[in-house]
CSV table of C-alpha atoms in Angstrom, one decimal:
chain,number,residue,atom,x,y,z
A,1,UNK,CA,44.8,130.0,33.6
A,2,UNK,CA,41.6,130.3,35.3
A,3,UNK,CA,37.9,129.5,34.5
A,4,UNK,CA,35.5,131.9,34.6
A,5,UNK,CA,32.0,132.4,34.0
A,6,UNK,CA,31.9,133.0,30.1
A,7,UNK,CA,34.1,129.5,29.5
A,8,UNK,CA,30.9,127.7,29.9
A,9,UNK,CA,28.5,129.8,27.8
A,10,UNK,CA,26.6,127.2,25.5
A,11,UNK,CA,27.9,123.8,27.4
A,12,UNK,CA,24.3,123.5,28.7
A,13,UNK,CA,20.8,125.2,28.3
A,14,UNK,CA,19.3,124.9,31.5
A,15,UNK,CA,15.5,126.9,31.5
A,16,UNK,CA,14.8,129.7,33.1
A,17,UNK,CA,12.1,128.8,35.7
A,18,UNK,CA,14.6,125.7,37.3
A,19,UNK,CA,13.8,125.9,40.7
A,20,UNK,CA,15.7,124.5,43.4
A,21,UNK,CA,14.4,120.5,43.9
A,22,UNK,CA,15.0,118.2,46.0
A,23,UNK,CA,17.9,116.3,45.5
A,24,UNK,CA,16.1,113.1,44.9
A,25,UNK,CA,12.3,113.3,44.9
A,26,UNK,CA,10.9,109.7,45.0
A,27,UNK,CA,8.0,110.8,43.0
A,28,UNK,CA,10.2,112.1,40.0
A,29,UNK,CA,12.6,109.2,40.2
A,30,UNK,CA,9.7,107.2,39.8
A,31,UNK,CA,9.2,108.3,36.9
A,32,UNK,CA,12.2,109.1,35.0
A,33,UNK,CA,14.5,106.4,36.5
A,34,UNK,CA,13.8,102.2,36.4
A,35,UNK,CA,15.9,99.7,37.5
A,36,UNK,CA,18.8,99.9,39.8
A,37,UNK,CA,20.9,102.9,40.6
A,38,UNK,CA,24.5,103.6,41.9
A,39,UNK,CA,23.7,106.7,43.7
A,40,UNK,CA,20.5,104.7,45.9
A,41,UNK,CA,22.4,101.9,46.4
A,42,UNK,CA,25.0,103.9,48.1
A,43,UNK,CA,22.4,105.9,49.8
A,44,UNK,CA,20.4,103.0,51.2
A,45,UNK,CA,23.7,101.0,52.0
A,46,UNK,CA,25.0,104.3,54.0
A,47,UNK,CA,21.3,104.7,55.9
A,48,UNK,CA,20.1,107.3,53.8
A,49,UNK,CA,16.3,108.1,52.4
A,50,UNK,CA,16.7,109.2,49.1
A,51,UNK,CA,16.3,105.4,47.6
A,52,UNK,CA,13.0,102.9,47.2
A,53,UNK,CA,12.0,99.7,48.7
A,54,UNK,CA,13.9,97.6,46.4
A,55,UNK,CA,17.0,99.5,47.2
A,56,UNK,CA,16.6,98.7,50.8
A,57,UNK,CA,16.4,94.9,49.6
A,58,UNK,CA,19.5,94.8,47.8
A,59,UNK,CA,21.4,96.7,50.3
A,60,UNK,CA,20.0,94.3,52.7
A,61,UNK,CA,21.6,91.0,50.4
A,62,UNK,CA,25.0,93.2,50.1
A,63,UNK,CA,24.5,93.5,54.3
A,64,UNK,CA,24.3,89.8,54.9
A,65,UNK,CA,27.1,88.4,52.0
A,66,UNK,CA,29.7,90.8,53.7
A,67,UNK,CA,31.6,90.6,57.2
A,68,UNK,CA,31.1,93.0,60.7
A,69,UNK,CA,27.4,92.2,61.0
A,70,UNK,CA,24.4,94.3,59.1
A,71,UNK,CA,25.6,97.9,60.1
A,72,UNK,CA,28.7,97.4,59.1
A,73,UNK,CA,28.7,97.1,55.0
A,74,UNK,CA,27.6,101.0,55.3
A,75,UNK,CA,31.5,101.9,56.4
A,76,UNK,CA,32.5,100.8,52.5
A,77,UNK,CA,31.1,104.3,51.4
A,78,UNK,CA,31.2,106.1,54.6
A,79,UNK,CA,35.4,105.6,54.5
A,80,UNK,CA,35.5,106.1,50.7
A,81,UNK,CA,33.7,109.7,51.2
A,82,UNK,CA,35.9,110.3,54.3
A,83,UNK,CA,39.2,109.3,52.2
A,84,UNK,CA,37.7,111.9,49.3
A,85,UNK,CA,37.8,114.7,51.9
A,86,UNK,CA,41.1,114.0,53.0
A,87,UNK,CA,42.2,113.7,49.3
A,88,UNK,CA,41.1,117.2,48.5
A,89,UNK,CA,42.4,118.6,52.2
A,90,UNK,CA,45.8,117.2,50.8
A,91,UNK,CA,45.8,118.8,46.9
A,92,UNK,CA,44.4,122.2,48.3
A,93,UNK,CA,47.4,122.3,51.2
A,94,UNK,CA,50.0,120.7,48.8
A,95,UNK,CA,49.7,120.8,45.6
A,96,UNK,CA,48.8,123.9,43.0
A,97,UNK,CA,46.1,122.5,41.1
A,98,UNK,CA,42.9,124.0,41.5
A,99,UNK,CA,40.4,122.2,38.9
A,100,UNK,CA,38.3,119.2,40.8
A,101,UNK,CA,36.7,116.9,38.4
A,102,UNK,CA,34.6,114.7,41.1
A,103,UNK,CA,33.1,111.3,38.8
A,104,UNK,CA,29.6,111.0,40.4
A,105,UNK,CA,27.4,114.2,41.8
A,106,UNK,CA,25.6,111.6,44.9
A,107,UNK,CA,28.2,113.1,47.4
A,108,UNK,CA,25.1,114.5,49.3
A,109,UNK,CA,24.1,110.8,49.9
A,110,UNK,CA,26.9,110.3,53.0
A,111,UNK,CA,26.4,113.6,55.2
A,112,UNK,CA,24.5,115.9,53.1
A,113,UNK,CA,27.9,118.2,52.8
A,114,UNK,CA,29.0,118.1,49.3
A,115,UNK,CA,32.8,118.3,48.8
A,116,UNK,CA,33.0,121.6,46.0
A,117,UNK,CA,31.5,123.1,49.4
A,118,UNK,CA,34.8,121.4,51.3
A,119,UNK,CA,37.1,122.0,48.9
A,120,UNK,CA,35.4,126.2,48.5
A,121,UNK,CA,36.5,126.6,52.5
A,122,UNK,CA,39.8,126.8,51.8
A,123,UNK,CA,40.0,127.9,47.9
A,124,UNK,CA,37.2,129.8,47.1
A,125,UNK,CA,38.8,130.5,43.4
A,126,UNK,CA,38.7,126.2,42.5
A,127,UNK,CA,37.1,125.2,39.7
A,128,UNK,CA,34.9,122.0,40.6
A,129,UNK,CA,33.1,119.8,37.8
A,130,UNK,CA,30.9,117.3,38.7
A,131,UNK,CA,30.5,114.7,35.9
A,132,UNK,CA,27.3,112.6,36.6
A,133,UNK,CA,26.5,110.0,34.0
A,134,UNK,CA,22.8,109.3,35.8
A,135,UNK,CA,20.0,111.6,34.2
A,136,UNK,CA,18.3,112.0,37.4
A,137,UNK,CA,21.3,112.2,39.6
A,138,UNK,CA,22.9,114.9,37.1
A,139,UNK,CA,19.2,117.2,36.5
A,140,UNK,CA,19.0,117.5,40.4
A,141,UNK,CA,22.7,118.3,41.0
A,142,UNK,CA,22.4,120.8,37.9
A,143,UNK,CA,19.7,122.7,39.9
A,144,UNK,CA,21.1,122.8,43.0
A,145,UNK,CA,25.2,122.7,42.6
A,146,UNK,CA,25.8,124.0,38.9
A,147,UNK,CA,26.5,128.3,39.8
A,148,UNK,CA,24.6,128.8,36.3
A,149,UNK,CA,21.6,128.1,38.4
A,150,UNK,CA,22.5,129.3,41.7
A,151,UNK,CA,23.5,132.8,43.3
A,152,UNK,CA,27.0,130.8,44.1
A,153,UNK,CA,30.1,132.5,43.3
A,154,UNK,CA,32.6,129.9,43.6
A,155,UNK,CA,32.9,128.3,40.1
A,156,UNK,CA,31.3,124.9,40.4
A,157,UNK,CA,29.6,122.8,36.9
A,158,UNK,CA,27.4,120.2,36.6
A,159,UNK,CA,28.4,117.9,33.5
A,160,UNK,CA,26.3,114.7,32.3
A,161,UNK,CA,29.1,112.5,30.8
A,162,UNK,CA,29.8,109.2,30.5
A,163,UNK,CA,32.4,108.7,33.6
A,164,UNK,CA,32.9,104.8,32.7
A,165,UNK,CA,33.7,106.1,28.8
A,166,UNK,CA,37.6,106.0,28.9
A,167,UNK,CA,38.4,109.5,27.2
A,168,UNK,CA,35.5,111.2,28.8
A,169,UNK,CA,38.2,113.8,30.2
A,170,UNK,CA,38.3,115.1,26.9
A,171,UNK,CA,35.0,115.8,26.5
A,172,UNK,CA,35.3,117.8,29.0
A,173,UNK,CA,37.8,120.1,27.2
A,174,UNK,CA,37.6,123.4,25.5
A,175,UNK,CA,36.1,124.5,23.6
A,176,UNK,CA,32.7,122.9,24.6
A,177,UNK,CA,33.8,122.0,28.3
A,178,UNK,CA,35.0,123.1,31.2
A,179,UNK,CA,39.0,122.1,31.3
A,180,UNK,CA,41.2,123.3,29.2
A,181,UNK,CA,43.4,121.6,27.1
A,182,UNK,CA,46.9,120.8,29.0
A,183,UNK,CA,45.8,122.0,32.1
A,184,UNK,CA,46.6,119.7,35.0
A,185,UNK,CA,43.7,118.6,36.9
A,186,UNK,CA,42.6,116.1,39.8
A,187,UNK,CA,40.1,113.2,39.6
A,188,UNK,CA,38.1,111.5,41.7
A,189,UNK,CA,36.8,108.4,40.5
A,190,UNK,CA,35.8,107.3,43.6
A,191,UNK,CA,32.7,104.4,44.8
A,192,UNK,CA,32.2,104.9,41.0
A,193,UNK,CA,34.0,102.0,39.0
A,194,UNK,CA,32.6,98.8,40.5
A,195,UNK,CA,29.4,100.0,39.2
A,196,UNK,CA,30.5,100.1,35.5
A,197,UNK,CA,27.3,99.4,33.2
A,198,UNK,CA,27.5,95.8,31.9
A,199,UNK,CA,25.8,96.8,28.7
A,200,UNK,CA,29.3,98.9,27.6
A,201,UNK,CA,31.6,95.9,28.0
A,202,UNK,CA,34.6,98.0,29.9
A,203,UNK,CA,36.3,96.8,32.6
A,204,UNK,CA,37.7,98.8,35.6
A,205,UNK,CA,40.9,98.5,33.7
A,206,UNK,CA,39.9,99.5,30.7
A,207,UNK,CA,37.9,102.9,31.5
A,208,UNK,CA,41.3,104.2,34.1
A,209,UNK,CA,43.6,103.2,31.3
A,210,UNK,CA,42.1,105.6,29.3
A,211,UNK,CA,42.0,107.8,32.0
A,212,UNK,CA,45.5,107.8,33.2
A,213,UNK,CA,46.0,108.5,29.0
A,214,UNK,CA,43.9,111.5,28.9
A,215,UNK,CA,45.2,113.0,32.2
A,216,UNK,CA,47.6,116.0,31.3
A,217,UNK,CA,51.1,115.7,33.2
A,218,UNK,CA,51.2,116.8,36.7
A,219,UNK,CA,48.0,115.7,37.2
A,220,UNK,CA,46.4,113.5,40.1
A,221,UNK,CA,44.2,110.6,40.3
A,222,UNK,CA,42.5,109.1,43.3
A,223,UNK,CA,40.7,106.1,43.0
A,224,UNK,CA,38.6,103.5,45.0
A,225,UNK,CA,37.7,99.8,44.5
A,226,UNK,CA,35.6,97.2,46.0
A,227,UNK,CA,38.1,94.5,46.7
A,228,UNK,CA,38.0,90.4,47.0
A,229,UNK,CA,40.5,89.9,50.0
A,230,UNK,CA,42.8,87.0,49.2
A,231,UNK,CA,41.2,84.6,52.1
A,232,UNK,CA,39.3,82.3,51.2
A,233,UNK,CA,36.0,83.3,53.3
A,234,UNK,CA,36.6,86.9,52.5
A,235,UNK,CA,36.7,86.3,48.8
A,236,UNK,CA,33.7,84.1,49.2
A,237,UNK,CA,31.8,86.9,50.9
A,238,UNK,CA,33.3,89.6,48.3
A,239,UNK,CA,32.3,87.0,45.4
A,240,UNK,CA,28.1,86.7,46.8
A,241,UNK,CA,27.9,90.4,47.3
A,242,UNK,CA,29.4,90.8,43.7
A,243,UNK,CA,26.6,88.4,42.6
A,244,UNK,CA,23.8,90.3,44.0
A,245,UNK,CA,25.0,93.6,42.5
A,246,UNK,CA,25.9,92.3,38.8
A,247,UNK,CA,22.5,90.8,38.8
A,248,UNK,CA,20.8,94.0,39.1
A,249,UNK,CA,23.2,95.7,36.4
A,250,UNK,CA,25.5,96.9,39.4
A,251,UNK,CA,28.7,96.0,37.3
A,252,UNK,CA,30.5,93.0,35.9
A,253,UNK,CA,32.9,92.2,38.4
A,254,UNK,CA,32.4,95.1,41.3
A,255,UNK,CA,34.9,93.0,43.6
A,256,UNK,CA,38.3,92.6,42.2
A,257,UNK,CA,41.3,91.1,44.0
A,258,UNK,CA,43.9,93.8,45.0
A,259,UNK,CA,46.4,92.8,42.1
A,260,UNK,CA,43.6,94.0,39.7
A,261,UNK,CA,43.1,97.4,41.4
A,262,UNK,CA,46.8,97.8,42.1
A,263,UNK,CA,47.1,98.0,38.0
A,264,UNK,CA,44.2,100.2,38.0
A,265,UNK,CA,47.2,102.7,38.8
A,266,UNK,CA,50.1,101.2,36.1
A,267,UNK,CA,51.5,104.6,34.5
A,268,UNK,CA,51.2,106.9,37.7
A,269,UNK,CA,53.0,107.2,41.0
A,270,UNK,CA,51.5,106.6,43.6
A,271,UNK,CA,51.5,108.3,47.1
A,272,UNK,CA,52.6,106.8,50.4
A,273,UNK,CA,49.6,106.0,52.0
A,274,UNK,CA,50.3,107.5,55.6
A,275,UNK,CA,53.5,107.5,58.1
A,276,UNK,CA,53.3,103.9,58.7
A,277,UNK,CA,54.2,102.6,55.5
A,278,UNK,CA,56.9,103.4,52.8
A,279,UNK,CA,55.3,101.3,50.2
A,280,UNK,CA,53.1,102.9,47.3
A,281,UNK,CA,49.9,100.5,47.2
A,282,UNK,CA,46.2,101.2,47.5
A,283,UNK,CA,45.0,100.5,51.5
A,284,UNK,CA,41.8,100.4,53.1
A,285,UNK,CA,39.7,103.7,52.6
A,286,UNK,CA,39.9,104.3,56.3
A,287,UNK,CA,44.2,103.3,56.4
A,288,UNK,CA,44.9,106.0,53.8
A,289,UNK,CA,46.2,109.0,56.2
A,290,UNK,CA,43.6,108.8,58.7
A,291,UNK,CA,43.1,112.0,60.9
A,292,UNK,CA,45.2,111.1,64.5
A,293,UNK,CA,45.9,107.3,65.6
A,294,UNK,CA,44.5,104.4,63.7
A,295,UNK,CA,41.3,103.6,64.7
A,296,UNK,CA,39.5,100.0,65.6
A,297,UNK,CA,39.9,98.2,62.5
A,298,UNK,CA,36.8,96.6,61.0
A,299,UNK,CA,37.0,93.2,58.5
A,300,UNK,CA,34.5,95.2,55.8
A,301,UNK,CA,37.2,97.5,55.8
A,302,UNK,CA,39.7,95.3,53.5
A,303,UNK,CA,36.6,95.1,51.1
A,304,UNK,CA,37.4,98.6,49.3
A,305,UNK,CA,41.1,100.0,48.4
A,306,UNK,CA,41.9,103.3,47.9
A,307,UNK,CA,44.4,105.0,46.0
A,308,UNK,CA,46.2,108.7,45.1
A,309,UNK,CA,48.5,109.3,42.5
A,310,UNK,CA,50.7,111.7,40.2
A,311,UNK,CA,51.3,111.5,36.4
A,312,UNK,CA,54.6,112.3,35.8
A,313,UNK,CA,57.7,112.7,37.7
A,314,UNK,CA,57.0,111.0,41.7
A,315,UNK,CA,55.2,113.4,43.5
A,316,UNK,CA,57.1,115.9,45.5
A,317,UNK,CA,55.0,117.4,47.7
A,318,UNK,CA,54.7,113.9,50.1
């Protein structure tokens, strides 16, 4: 069954005179936003301007805690976005689902392509739903993503929801949201859980447990953690970085070791990684099918897993 149009009638009122902003105007964030932010972390991590002085700072701390030399901490979101676009290259080629729901609408903050325009190249009729939990993040994405506000025709929504809440996915459900009921879906909860909000009390484990509940069968997961490497200098590196980003709010524990994010997936089966490997565990972003031969391996790389999966019978389009 296919969304259209009138599904989404009354899931938002957005006013009439929205123009199209800029995606994050320092002078609004200013004012609507305090404190520390996933999205300008990333951004300012990545080399990006849409972020403030203190963001700089902190990406700066995360720089020198971590391995590879200054430039080199950026990679951790640069290989999770490129591991989200080979994700959705995969489930459009392979698989028959055709709803995207994409936790976190800061995708612009990497190469200023957003991936419902990716996943759009090859099927124009996908559903994509961004589900931004950030008010700033989610009223700029609304204005410039959501095709209620836009001469789009692709079908593309803009939802603020709680991503770290773990039943959010059926919020999302008909008749006030965009999925319906049974329909099998994929997720991307990707450079998203490390930065679960102290203040809730949920662990990484907690909010994809839910998840993996909620997810109707034959659906797919893919997911991405910041990891602790099992060395001990690696861990100590993965444990001061964690520091500096739990201090600002940033998460409890946004480094786990990779038997934590390896249960992240308990319920689901998970896909080979690439042609290398038989074995069905979470690798470095940049290890999970890379396009052509590996290439030069970096140490920051180990620092953030990766993961797809299938709920329900093992996959069998791998």
């Amino acid at each position: 069954m296919r969304i259209t149009a009138s599904h989404f009638e009354g899931l938002m009122h957005v006013a009439s005179d929205v123009a199209t902003p800029e995606l994050m105007p320092s002078a609004l964030l200013a004012v609507a936003q305090e404190g520390y932010s996933r999205a300008r972390f990333i951004d300012a991590l990545v080399g990006g301007k849409d972020h403030y002085a203190l963001d700089r700072e902190l990406a700066g701390k995360v720089r020198r805690a971590l391995p590879d030399g200054a430039d080199a901490a950026g990679r951790l979101f640069l290989e999770d976005r490129r591991f989200q676009l080979r994700v959705c290259g995969m489930l459009l080629r392979r698989t028959p689902v055709t709803t995207f729901v994409l936790c976190g609408a800061d995708q612009w903050s990497v190469d200023g392509d957003p991936l419902h325009d990716r996943i759009h190249r090859t099927r124009p009729d996908a559903a994509v739903i961004y589900a931004e939990p950030e008010p700033v993040i989610y009223s700029h994405a609304l204005g410039v993503y959501d095709t209620a506000t836009t001469t789009r025709s692709s079908t593309v929504r803009v939802v603020q929801a709680d991503i770290y809440d773990p039943g959010f996915l059926r919020e999302l459900q008909q008749p006030h949201g965009p999925i319906y009921p049974g329909e099998p879906v994929a997720v991307l909860h990707c450079a998203t859980l490390p930065f679960a909000p102290a203040r809730t009390g949920r662990t990484a484990a907690d909010i994809t447990a839910g998840l993996i509940n909620t997810l109707p069968v034959g659906s797919f997961l893919a997911l991405t953690h910041l990891c602790a490497p099992e060395e001990p200098d690696r861990a100590e590196a993965a444990y001061r970085a964690g520091e500096e980003l739990a201090a600002r709010g940033l998460g409890t524990r946004p480094f786990l070791p990779r038997k934590d994010i390896e249960a992240l997936f308990d319920g689901l089966s998970l896909v080979v990684p690439n042609a290398l490997t038989g074995s069905r565990v979470p690798v470095p972003c940049s290890e999970w099918y890379p396009p052509g031969p590996f290439r030069e391996r970096f140490a920051i790389d180990q620092f953030n897993l990766a993961g797809f999966a299938c709920k329900g019978k093992p996959w069998p389009y791998a």
